[in-house]
Amino acid sequence: SWRRPRKTSDHRIIFVVGAPRSGTTLMERVLNSHSKLFSMQQETGLISLRNIFSRDHFGLSREENRQLFSESSDIVDFFTRAARLLESRNEGRTLIEKTPQHVLHIGFLTRYFPNARFVNVVRDGRDAYCSSRKHPNVRLNSPAIYARYWKRCIDAGLSVKDDPIVHTVRYEDFTSDPQLHLAKVMAFLDLELESSQFEATQVQADARSSFERHQRLAQPITSATVGRWRDELTNQQVQDFQAVAGSELEAYGYELA
């Protein structure tokens, strides 16, 4: 069937994944500013249970999507064909695919895209929950509900933590020393760090920075929002979150209250 691939893909794609509001868009932006990489600045959500045939993907036209669907044998084949088409239109640069929730399917992706590279962004779930409350597309309206989803994302990432094609970076580390930690990401991707990845002109070129939920994209990278949960959540909300995902917080070095 379409969701049971016959073979793996030999194509090299860079997947950026993580729980909602963990800094995946920021990571995508700095990677997209590299001369050998590009992104579509939109999510595909292809590896999910939704009806993928009723939607247009990769910023391609309806007709182009239909053509690719008709030529492809399964979801992996479709993904690979679309990536190659897009790369041919972008001077052969490597595609960055950023769909945060793909972390829930990272076992599938690492199996069927063995030549890909995965950047898994992790953020203190209590801060991520605070950020999610202002995002119209994240409808996880209580600390416990968000914590259950965050826990699933973290557990999925932990399941592949020793896989050499997966690199995990904490949002807190990245924002406290962007130069150091982006250099580590680029080394993982076998690419040189470029000064352009921190230039304001590259930030301004990202249309998403005009939206309130992504307004920090237009600002220098800082750790200003790290630990915001201490001011924004009540003690009960903190305890509700930790009751669900306390062990996952501790797994990444986050202290419990």
CSV table of C-alpha atoms in Angstrom, one decimal:
chain,number,residue,atom,x,y,z
A,1,SER,CA,0.0,0.0,0.0
A,2,TRP,CA,0.9,3.7,-0.2
A,3,ARG,CA,2.1,3.8,3.4
A,4,ARG,CA,4.0,0.5,3.3
A,5,PRO,CA,7.1,1.4,1.2
A,6,ARG,CA,8.7,-1.3,-0.9
A,7,LYS,CA,12.2,0.1,-0.6
A,8,THR,CA,14.3,2.7,1.1
A,9,SER,CA,15.3,6.1,-0.4
A,10,ASP,CA,19.0,6.8,-1.1
A,11,HIS,CA,18.3,10.5,-1.2
A,12,ARG,CA,19.8,12.9,1.3
A,13,ILE,CA,17.2,15.2,2.9
A,14,ILE,CA,17.6,17.2,6.1
A,15,PHE,CA,14.7,16.7,8.5
A,16,VAL,CA,14.2,19.1,11.3
A,17,VAL,CA,11.8,17.7,14.0
A,18,GLY,CA,10.7,18.3,17.6
A,19,ALA,CA,7.8,18.9,19.8
A,20,PRO,CA,5.6,22.0,19.0
A,21,ARG,CA,7.2,25.4,19.9
A,22,SER,CA,10.6,23.9,20.6
A,23,GLY,CA,12.6,26.1,18.2
A,24,THR,CA,12.3,24.0,15.0
A,25,THR,CA,11.4,27.0,12.9
A,26,LEU,CA,14.5,28.9,14.2
A,27,MET,CA,16.7,25.9,13.4
A,28,GLU,CA,15.2,25.7,9.9
A,29,ARG,CA,15.8,29.4,9.3
A,30,VAL,CA,19.5,29.3,10.2
A,31,LEU,CA,20.0,26.2,8.1
A,32,ASN,CA,18.0,27.7,5.2
A,33,SER,CA,20.5,30.6,5.2
A,34,HIS,CA,23.3,28.3,4.2
A,35,SER,CA,24.4,28.5,0.6
A,36,LYS,CA,24.1,24.7,0.0
A,37,LEU,CA,20.7,24.3,1.7
A,38,PHE,CA,17.1,25.5,1.1
A,39,SER,CA,13.7,25.0,2.7
A,40,MET,CA,10.1,25.7,1.6
A,41,GLN,CA,9.3,27.6,4.8
A,42,GLN,CA,6.2,25.4,5.2
A,43,GLU,CA,5.4,22.0,6.7
A,44,THR,CA,4.5,19.0,4.6
A,45,GLY,CA,2.9,16.8,7.3
A,46,LEU,CA,3.3,13.9,4.8
A,47,ILE,CA,4.2,11.2,7.3
A,48,SER,CA,0.9,11.3,9.2
A,49,LEU,CA,-2.5,9.7,9.2
A,50,ARG,CA,-4.2,12.5,7.4
A,51,ASN,CA,-5.5,12.2,3.8
A,52,ILE,CA,-2.4,13.4,2.0
A,53,PHE,CA,-4.0,13.0,-1.5
A,54,SER,CA,-6.4,15.9,-0.9
A,55,ARG,CA,-3.7,18.4,-0.2
A,56,ASP,CA,-0.9,20.1,-2.2
A,57,HIS,CA,2.6,19.6,-0.9
A,58,PHE,CA,6.0,21.2,-1.1
A,59,GLY,CA,4.6,24.4,-2.5
A,60,LEU,CA,4.0,22.6,-5.8
A,61,SER,CA,0.9,23.2,-7.9
A,62,ARG,CA,-2.1,20.9,-7.8
A,63,GLU,CA,-1.2,19.5,-11.2
A,64,GLU,CA,2.5,18.9,-10.2
A,65,ASN,CA,1.3,17.0,-7.1
A,66,ARG,CA,-1.1,14.9,-9.1
A,67,GLN,CA,1.7,14.1,-11.6
A,68,LEU,CA,4.1,13.1,-8.7
A,69,PHE,CA,1.4,11.0,-7.1
A,70,SER,CA,0.7,9.1,-10.3
A,71,GLU,CA,4.4,8.4,-10.9
A,72,SER,CA,5.2,7.3,-7.3
A,73,SER,CA,4.8,3.8,-5.8
A,74,ASP,CA,4.5,4.9,-2.2
A,75,ILE,CA,5.0,7.7,0.3
A,76,VAL,CA,8.8,7.4,0.4
A,77,ASP,CA,9.0,7.4,-3.4
A,78,PHE,CA,6.8,10.5,-3.6
A,79,PHE,CA,8.8,12.3,-1.0
A,80,THR,CA,12.0,11.5,-2.9
A,81,ARG,CA,10.7,12.5,-6.3
A,82,ALA,CA,9.4,15.8,-4.9
A,83,ALA,CA,12.7,16.5,-3.2
A,84,ARG,CA,14.6,15.9,-6.4
A,85,LEU,CA,12.2,18.2,-8.3
A,86,LEU,CA,12.6,21.0,-5.8
A,87,GLU,CA,16.3,20.7,-5.7
A,88,SER,CA,16.5,20.9,-9.5
A,89,ARG,CA,14.8,24.2,-9.2
A,90,ASN,CA,17.1,25.4,-6.4
A,91,GLU,CA,20.5,25.1,-8.0
A,92,GLY,CA,20.9,21.6,-6.6
A,93,ARG,CA,20.9,22.6,-3.0
A,94,THR,CA,19.8,20.1,-0.4
A,95,LEU,CA,16.2,20.2,0.9
A,96,ILE,CA,15.4,21.0,4.5
A,97,GLU,CA,12.1,19.5,5.5
A,98,LYS,CA,10.7,20.9,8.8
A,99,THR,CA,7.5,19.3,10.1
A,100,PRO,CA,7.9,19.2,13.9
A,101,GLN,CA,5.5,16.3,14.5
A,102,HIS,CA,7.5,14.1,12.2
A,103,VAL,CA,9.5,13.3,15.3
A,104,LEU,CA,6.6,11.0,16.2
A,105,HIS,CA,7.5,9.0,13.1
A,106,ILE,CA,11.3,9.3,13.4
A,107,GLY,CA,11.7,5.5,13.6
A,108,PHE,CA,10.0,5.1,10.2
A,109,LEU,CA,11.9,8.0,8.7
A,110,THR,CA,15.4,6.8,9.8
A,111,ARG,CA,14.6,3.4,8.5
A,112,TYR,CA,13.4,4.5,5.0
A,113,PHE,CA,15.7,7.5,4.6
A,114,PRO,CA,19.1,6.0,5.7
A,115,ASN,CA,21.1,8.7,3.9
A,116,ALA,CA,19.1,11.6,5.4
A,117,ARG,CA,20.1,13.6,8.4
A,118,PHE,CA,17.8,14.4,11.3
A,119,VAL,CA,18.1,17.5,13.6
A,120,ASN,CA,15.9,16.9,16.6
A,121,VAL,CA,15.3,20.1,18.6
A,122,VAL,CA,14.4,19.7,22.3
A,123,ARG,CA,13.1,22.5,24.6
A,124,ASP,CA,12.0,22.5,28.2
A,125,GLY,CA,8.4,21.4,27.8
A,126,ARG,CA,7.2,23.9,30.4
A,127,ASP,CA,8.6,26.8,28.3
A,128,ALA,CA,7.2,25.2,25.1
A,129,TYR,CA,3.8,25.0,26.7
A,130,CYS,CA,3.9,28.7,27.5
A,131,SER,CA,4.8,29.5,23.9
A,132,SER,CA,2.1,27.2,22.5
A,133,ARG,CA,-0.7,29.2,24.3
A,134,LYS,CA,-0.2,32.0,21.8
A,135,HIS,CA,-0.1,29.8,18.7
A,136,PRO,CA,-3.4,29.4,16.8
A,137,ASN,CA,-2.5,26.0,15.4
A,138,VAL,CA,-1.4,24.3,18.7
A,139,ARG,CA,-4.6,23.3,20.4
A,140,LEU,CA,-3.3,21.6,23.5
A,141,ASN,CA,-5.0,23.8,26.0
A,142,SER,CA,-3.8,22.6,29.4
A,143,PRO,CA,-0.4,21.8,30.9
A,144,ALA,CA,-1.3,18.1,31.2
A,145,ILE,CA,-2.7,17.8,27.7
A,146,TYR,CA,0.4,19.5,26.2
A,147,ALA,CA,2.7,17.4,28.5
A,148,ARG,CA,1.2,14.2,27.1
A,149,TYR,CA,2.0,15.2,23.6
A,150,TRP,CA,5.4,16.6,24.5
A,151,LYS,CA,6.2,13.4,26.3
A,152,ARG,CA,5.4,11.4,23.1
A,153,CYS,CA,7.7,13.6,21.1
A,154,ILE,CA,10.5,13.3,23.6
A,155,ASP,CA,10.2,9.6,23.9
A,156,ALA,CA,10.2,9.2,20.1
A,157,GLY,CA,13.4,11.2,20.0
A,158,LEU,CA,15.0,9.2,22.8
A,159,SER,CA,14.3,6.0,20.9
A,160,VAL,CA,16.8,7.0,18.2
A,161,LYS,CA,19.3,9.0,20.4
A,162,ASP,CA,22.1,6.6,19.5
A,163,ASP,CA,21.4,6.6,15.8
A,164,PRO,CA,24.4,8.3,14.0
A,165,ILE,CA,22.1,10.0,11.5
A,166,VAL,CA,20.2,11.9,14.3
A,167,HIS,CA,21.6,14.9,16.1
A,168,THR,CA,19.8,16.3,19.1
A,169,VAL,CA,20.2,19.9,20.2
A,170,ARG,CA,18.6,21.6,23.2
A,171,TYR,CA,17.0,25.0,22.5
A,172,GLU,CA,18.5,26.4,25.7
A,173,ASP,CA,22.1,25.4,24.6
A,174,PHE,CA,21.6,26.7,21.1
A,175,THR,CA,20.2,30.1,22.1
A,176,SER,CA,22.9,30.6,24.8
A,177,ASP,CA,25.7,30.0,22.3
A,178,PRO,CA,24.4,29.9,18.7
A,179,GLN,CA,27.8,30.0,17.1
A,180,LEU,CA,29.1,27.0,19.0
A,181,HIS,CA,26.0,24.8,18.7
A,182,LEU,CA,25.2,25.7,15.1
A,183,ALA,CA,28.8,24.8,14.3
A,184,LYS,CA,28.2,21.4,15.8
A,185,VAL,CA,25.0,21.0,13.7
A,186,MET,CA,26.8,22.0,10.5
A,187,ALA,CA,29.7,19.5,11.3
A,188,PHE,CA,27.0,16.8,11.7
A,189,LEU,CA,25.7,17.8,8.3
A,190,ASP,CA,29.2,17.7,6.8
A,191,LEU,CA,29.0,21.4,5.9
A,192,GLU,CA,31.0,24.5,6.9
A,193,LEU,CA,29.4,27.1,9.1
A,194,GLU,CA,28.8,30.3,7.1
A,195,SER,CA,28.5,33.8,8.5
A,196,SER,CA,25.5,34.4,6.4
A,197,GLN,CA,23.5,32.1,8.7
A,198,PHE,CA,23.5,34.9,11.3
A,199,GLU,CA,23.0,37.9,9.0
A,200,ALA,CA,19.9,40.1,9.4
A,201,THR,CA,19.2,40.2,5.7
A,202,GLN,CA,18.6,36.4,5.8
A,203,VAL,CA,16.2,36.8,8.7
A,204,GLN,CA,14.2,39.5,6.9
A,205,ALA,CA,13.9,37.3,3.9
A,206,ASP,CA,11.8,34.8,6.0
A,207,ALA,CA,8.2,35.8,5.4
A,208,ARG,CA,7.1,34.1,8.6
A,209,SER,CA,8.8,36.7,10.7
A,210,SER,CA,5.8,39.0,10.1
A,211,PHE,CA,3.5,36.7,12.0
A,212,GLU,CA,3.1,37.3,15.7
A,213,ARG,CA,3.7,33.6,16.5
A,214,HIS,CA,7.1,33.8,14.7
A,215,GLN,CA,8.0,37.4,15.6
A,216,ARG,CA,11.3,36.2,17.3
A,217,LEU,CA,12.6,35.1,13.9
A,218,ALA,CA,13.1,38.8,13.1
A,219,GLN,CA,15.2,39.3,16.2
A,220,PRO,CA,18.8,38.3,17.2
A,221,ILE,CA,19.0,34.8,18.7
A,222,THR,CA,18.9,35.1,22.5
A,223,SER,CA,18.0,33.0,25.5
A,224,ALA,CA,15.5,35.6,26.7
A,225,THR,CA,12.6,33.2,26.9
A,226,VAL,CA,14.4,30.4,28.6
A,227,GLY,CA,12.8,29.7,32.0
A,228,ARG,CA,9.7,31.8,31.2
A,229,TRP,CA,7.5,29.1,32.8
A,230,ARG,CA,8.7,30.2,36.2
A,231,ASP,CA,6.9,33.6,35.7
A,232,GLU,CA,4.0,32.5,33.6
A,233,LEU,CA,2.8,29.2,35.1
A,234,THR,CA,1.1,28.7,38.5
A,235,ASN,CA,2.6,26.1,40.8
A,236,GLN,CA,-0.4,23.9,40.1
A,237,GLN,CA,0.2,24.1,36.3
A,238,VAL,CA,3.9,23.2,36.8
A,239,GLN,CA,3.0,20.2,38.9
A,240,ASP,CA,0.4,19.1,36.4
A,241,PHE,CA,3.0,19.2,33.7
A,242,GLN,CA,5.6,17.4,35.7
A,243,ALA,CA,3.3,14.7,36.9
A,244,VAL,CA,2.9,13.6,33.2
A,245,ALA,CA,6.4,14.3,31.8
A,246,GLY,CA,8.8,14.8,34.8
A,247,SER,CA,11.0,11.9,33.8
A,248,GLU,CA,11.4,13.2,30.2
A,249,LEU,CA,12.3,16.7,31.6
A,250,GLU,CA,15.0,15.1,33.7
A,251,ALA,CA,16.3,13.0,30.8
A,252,TYR,CA,17.4,16.2,29.1
A,253,GLY,CA,18.7,17.8,32.2
A,254,TYR,CA,15.8,20.0,33.1
A,255,GLU,CA,15.4,20.4,36.9
A,256,LEU,CA,12.0,19.8,38.4
A,257,ALA,CA,10.3,22.4,40.6
